[in-house]
XYZ file of C-alpha atoms in Angstrom:
278
model
C 116.051 75.697 97.423
C 113.772 78.107 95.608
C 111.846 80.525 97.847
C 108.398 81.326 96.531
C 107.618 85.040 96.890
C 111.236 86.027 97.475
C 114.263 87.012 95.397
C 116.274 84.029 94.199
C 119.577 83.667 92.338
C 118.968 81.197 89.530
C 120.948 79.832 86.605
C 119.736 80.270 82.992
C 119.573 76.815 81.478
C 117.926 77.313 78.084
C 116.362 79.886 75.843
C 113.022 79.630 73.970
C 111.099 81.967 71.689
C 109.002 83.380 74.484
C 111.716 83.616 77.126
C 114.359 81.864 79.245
C 114.101 78.913 81.565
C 115.822 79.074 84.910
C 117.097 76.054 86.824
C 114.500 74.695 89.255
C 114.881 72.388 92.254
C 113.352 69.236 93.644
C 110.047 70.931 94.229
C 109.815 73.141 91.155
C 110.704 72.363 87.605
C 112.541 74.879 85.507
C 110.990 78.316 85.817
C 110.073 80.583 82.919
C 111.335 84.135 82.746
C 109.137 85.788 80.064
C 111.169 87.500 77.352
C 109.072 90.635 77.547
C 110.409 91.307 81.082
C 114.063 90.987 80.102
C 115.751 94.382 79.738
C 119.414 93.369 79.677
C 121.306 90.727 77.731
C 121.080 87.177 79.157
C 123.154 84.182 78.154
C 122.834 80.448 78.973
C 124.893 79.762 82.053
C 124.294 83.154 83.599
C 123.133 83.427 87.217
C 120.532 86.184 87.658
C 118.519 87.450 90.548
C 114.706 87.157 90.075
C 111.522 87.259 92.039
C 109.558 83.913 91.888
C 105.750 83.919 91.915
C 102.707 82.775 90.069
C 101.365 84.585 86.982
C 97.741 85.270 86.124
C 97.383 81.713 84.746
C 98.754 80.212 87.998
C 102.082 79.218 86.382
C 105.238 79.612 88.376
C 107.315 82.298 86.738
C 110.246 84.548 87.418
C 110.607 88.305 86.946
C 113.499 90.742 87.414
C 110.992 93.262 88.814
C 111.308 93.702 92.620
C 107.915 94.054 94.436
C 107.271 96.633 97.163
C 107.239 93.812 99.656
C 107.733 89.984 99.692
C 106.592 86.870 101.486
C 107.299 87.285 105.225
C 106.980 91.033 105.147
C 104.513 93.408 106.829
C 103.822 96.225 104.402
C 101.645 99.154 103.556
C 100.086 98.599 100.165
C 97.455 100.411 98.160
C 94.100 98.747 97.290
C 93.687 98.684 93.575
C 90.247 97.084 93.347
C 87.666 95.218 95.391
C 85.775 92.360 93.798
C 83.073 89.922 95.096
C 85.570 87.199 96.066
C 88.314 89.377 97.559
C 90.487 92.469 97.289
C 93.610 93.202 95.174
C 96.614 95.223 96.203
C 99.241 96.989 94.100
C 102.634 95.469 95.071
C 104.594 96.604 92.082
C 104.067 93.559 89.788
C 101.792 93.038 86.817
C 99.792 90.420 88.792
C 98.315 92.114 91.815
C 98.409 90.682 95.352
C 95.153 89.024 96.530
C 93.544 89.433 99.991
C 90.820 86.845 100.631
C 87.719 88.105 102.452
C 88.448 85.777 105.322
C 91.716 87.598 105.843
C 90.143 91.085 106.016
C 89.472 92.583 109.436
C 87.871 95.641 108.034
C 86.255 96.898 104.862
C 88.906 97.666 102.263
C 88.254 100.387 99.727
C 90.080 101.383 96.450
C 93.070 103.658 96.851
C 93.252 103.066 100.616
C 96.719 102.135 102.008
C 96.401 99.086 104.305
C 98.897 97.354 106.545
C 99.043 93.690 105.508
C 101.254 90.574 105.960
C 102.328 88.632 102.895
C 102.317 84.861 103.186
C 102.006 81.555 101.147
C 98.714 79.838 101.761
C 98.046 76.066 102.028
C 97.581 75.812 98.236
C 100.988 77.458 97.801
C 99.560 80.694 96.434
C 100.900 84.040 97.581
C 98.309 86.114 99.450
C 98.019 88.922 101.973
C 96.224 89.302 105.313
C 95.133 92.266 107.468
C 94.968 89.868 110.444
C 98.451 90.876 111.483
C 98.366 89.672 115.102
C 98.659 85.996 114.140
C 101.917 86.631 112.234
C 103.640 88.744 114.922
C 106.710 87.266 116.669
C 105.911 86.785 120.330
C 109.495 86.001 121.468
C 111.376 88.479 123.607
C 112.626 91.242 121.270
C 116.405 91.553 120.878
C 116.197 95.303 121.417
C 117.380 97.772 123.940
C 115.550 100.759 125.461
C 116.337 103.803 123.319
C 117.024 101.712 120.165
C 115.756 103.356 116.909
C 113.173 101.274 115.134
C 111.120 101.226 111.934
C 107.335 101.243 112.540
C 104.295 100.331 110.552
C 101.086 101.577 112.191
C 98.262 99.077 111.848
C 95.521 99.586 114.463
C 93.965 102.308 116.638
C 93.198 101.381 120.245
C 91.868 103.267 123.360
C 95.484 103.673 124.459
C 97.067 104.759 121.197
C 98.341 103.135 118.018
C 99.581 99.562 117.527
C 102.592 99.278 115.230
C 104.700 96.555 113.697
C 108.321 97.013 114.983
C 111.191 96.158 112.582
C 108.958 93.936 110.490
C 108.689 91.474 113.406
C 107.303 92.536 116.727
C 104.305 94.405 118.122
C 104.525 97.793 119.887
C 102.273 100.545 121.131
C 102.583 104.262 120.638
C 100.575 105.941 123.452
C 98.184 108.735 122.562
C 100.023 111.198 124.834
C 103.190 110.823 122.678
C 101.463 111.320 119.320
C 101.899 114.984 118.326
C 101.412 114.712 114.591
C 98.650 112.692 112.906
C 99.333 109.043 112.194
C 97.041 106.481 110.609
C 96.905 102.734 110.083
C 99.115 101.788 107.055
C 101.529 104.655 107.696
C 105.306 104.083 108.161
C 107.319 106.094 110.598
C 110.464 105.998 112.789
C 110.369 105.552 116.547
C 112.326 104.432 119.576
C 111.977 101.647 122.161
C 110.651 103.134 125.467
C 110.100 99.878 127.356
C 109.844 96.114 126.809
C 106.973 94.712 128.727
C 106.688 91.318 130.480
C 104.397 90.071 127.631
C 107.296 90.903 125.181
C 105.321 93.772 123.606
C 107.063 97.080 123.214
C 106.123 100.529 124.406
C 107.261 103.061 121.810
C 107.957 106.788 121.612
C 108.336 108.912 118.503
C 111.226 111.041 119.822
C 114.321 109.831 121.567
C 114.895 110.131 125.313
C 118.155 111.259 126.815
C 120.815 113.692 125.715
C 120.381 113.296 121.932
C 116.609 113.904 122.229
C 117.268 117.072 124.274
C 119.766 118.278 121.780
C 117.517 117.694 118.802
C 114.639 119.646 120.431
C 116.993 122.329 121.750
C 118.246 122.916 118.209
C 114.683 123.406 117.008
C 113.951 125.888 119.802
C 117.117 127.882 119.002
C 116.120 127.999 115.363
C 112.665 129.269 116.223
C 114.135 132.057 118.490
C 116.524 133.093 115.720
C 113.643 133.124 113.157
C 111.631 135.398 115.624
C 114.496 137.871 115.841
C 116.010 136.711 119.157
C 112.937 136.605 121.345
C 110.100 133.949 121.366
C 106.816 134.441 123.180
C 106.788 131.020 124.780
C 108.077 129.659 128.096
C 107.881 126.716 130.437
C 104.540 128.186 131.694
C 102.958 128.226 128.233
C 99.893 125.952 127.819
C 100.767 122.397 126.653
C 98.623 122.609 123.535
C 100.493 125.715 122.319
C 103.858 124.007 122.967
C 102.679 120.915 121.159
C 101.423 123.035 118.182
C 104.767 124.770 117.760
C 107.192 121.927 118.510
C 105.189 118.711 118.474
C 106.199 117.622 122.020
C 104.824 117.593 125.506
C 105.460 120.411 127.939
C 107.641 118.082 130.043
C 110.009 117.424 127.174
C 109.982 121.127 126.249
C 110.966 122.131 129.761
C 113.838 119.620 129.743
C 115.189 121.093 126.514
C 114.818 124.585 127.912
C 116.857 123.510 130.997
C 119.565 122.162 128.664
C 119.733 125.501 126.787
C 119.769 127.518 129.923
C 122.451 125.409 131.574
C 124.619 125.832 128.552
C 123.993 129.664 128.658
C 122.405 129.727 125.238
C 119.128 131.338 126.347
C 117.659 133.455 129.152
C 114.185 132.593 130.486
C 111.444 135.023 131.515
C 107.868 134.420 132.733
C 106.361 134.504 129.162
C 109.399 134.686 126.880
C 112.740 133.026 126.070
C 115.611 135.028 124.581
C 119.022 134.280 123.008
C 121.715 134.826 125.563
C 123.866 137.870 125.008
C 127.543 136.911 124.816
């Protein structure tokens, strides 16, 4: 079965002047692969991997080009132009991806990166939507607390930033945990902090537990060494200064200091930390 808006492995059945026809199925007749897109030698009988979509004349065609995202994906894509009947996004193909006005939650402007979901509409045309909530999986996530996840930030709220988790679920990064600027449409890495009763996910940007302490502890040691063995910062330093230097809360900083002190790597004074003398 051919999947519209996805990569398909199709057999070459005949060649014509303007390209090659690939074997269709019960729904679609043979599909044209334009010759201008062919970079490598192709022979009748070969099976090749192509992306299937509609061209600018609404004909179903194939291309060896791989778009930045496909049907069923949440993605961050750049707005290429805005016209009176909708918006177009650059998704890596000659024909741009269309966002109908009814699928726009906010005003889209050229060169802006927006978080969208790519789908096939009722008329079997590939389109995108910024109304992400209706496409999010509401089943209980098959994830564990502490699991690393891929995030796509898509909305600011009073509590923090909503993000798509692993191209499937919805999560929230609380404002208190955001130490570096993030914006809707931006991708980042994160970790599962909690799975709530409504199956939504609380997220953190740095891991908890021993691995998180070690990562931060290594950063602190590097800073002390860069400063010549003494750093004018301690557990009593104001939280904003700690955040500015290490991008973490004072609580996490104190935990990392405790790890370093316990392992006899530093000594701690009221307003300084020093490399321990062996």
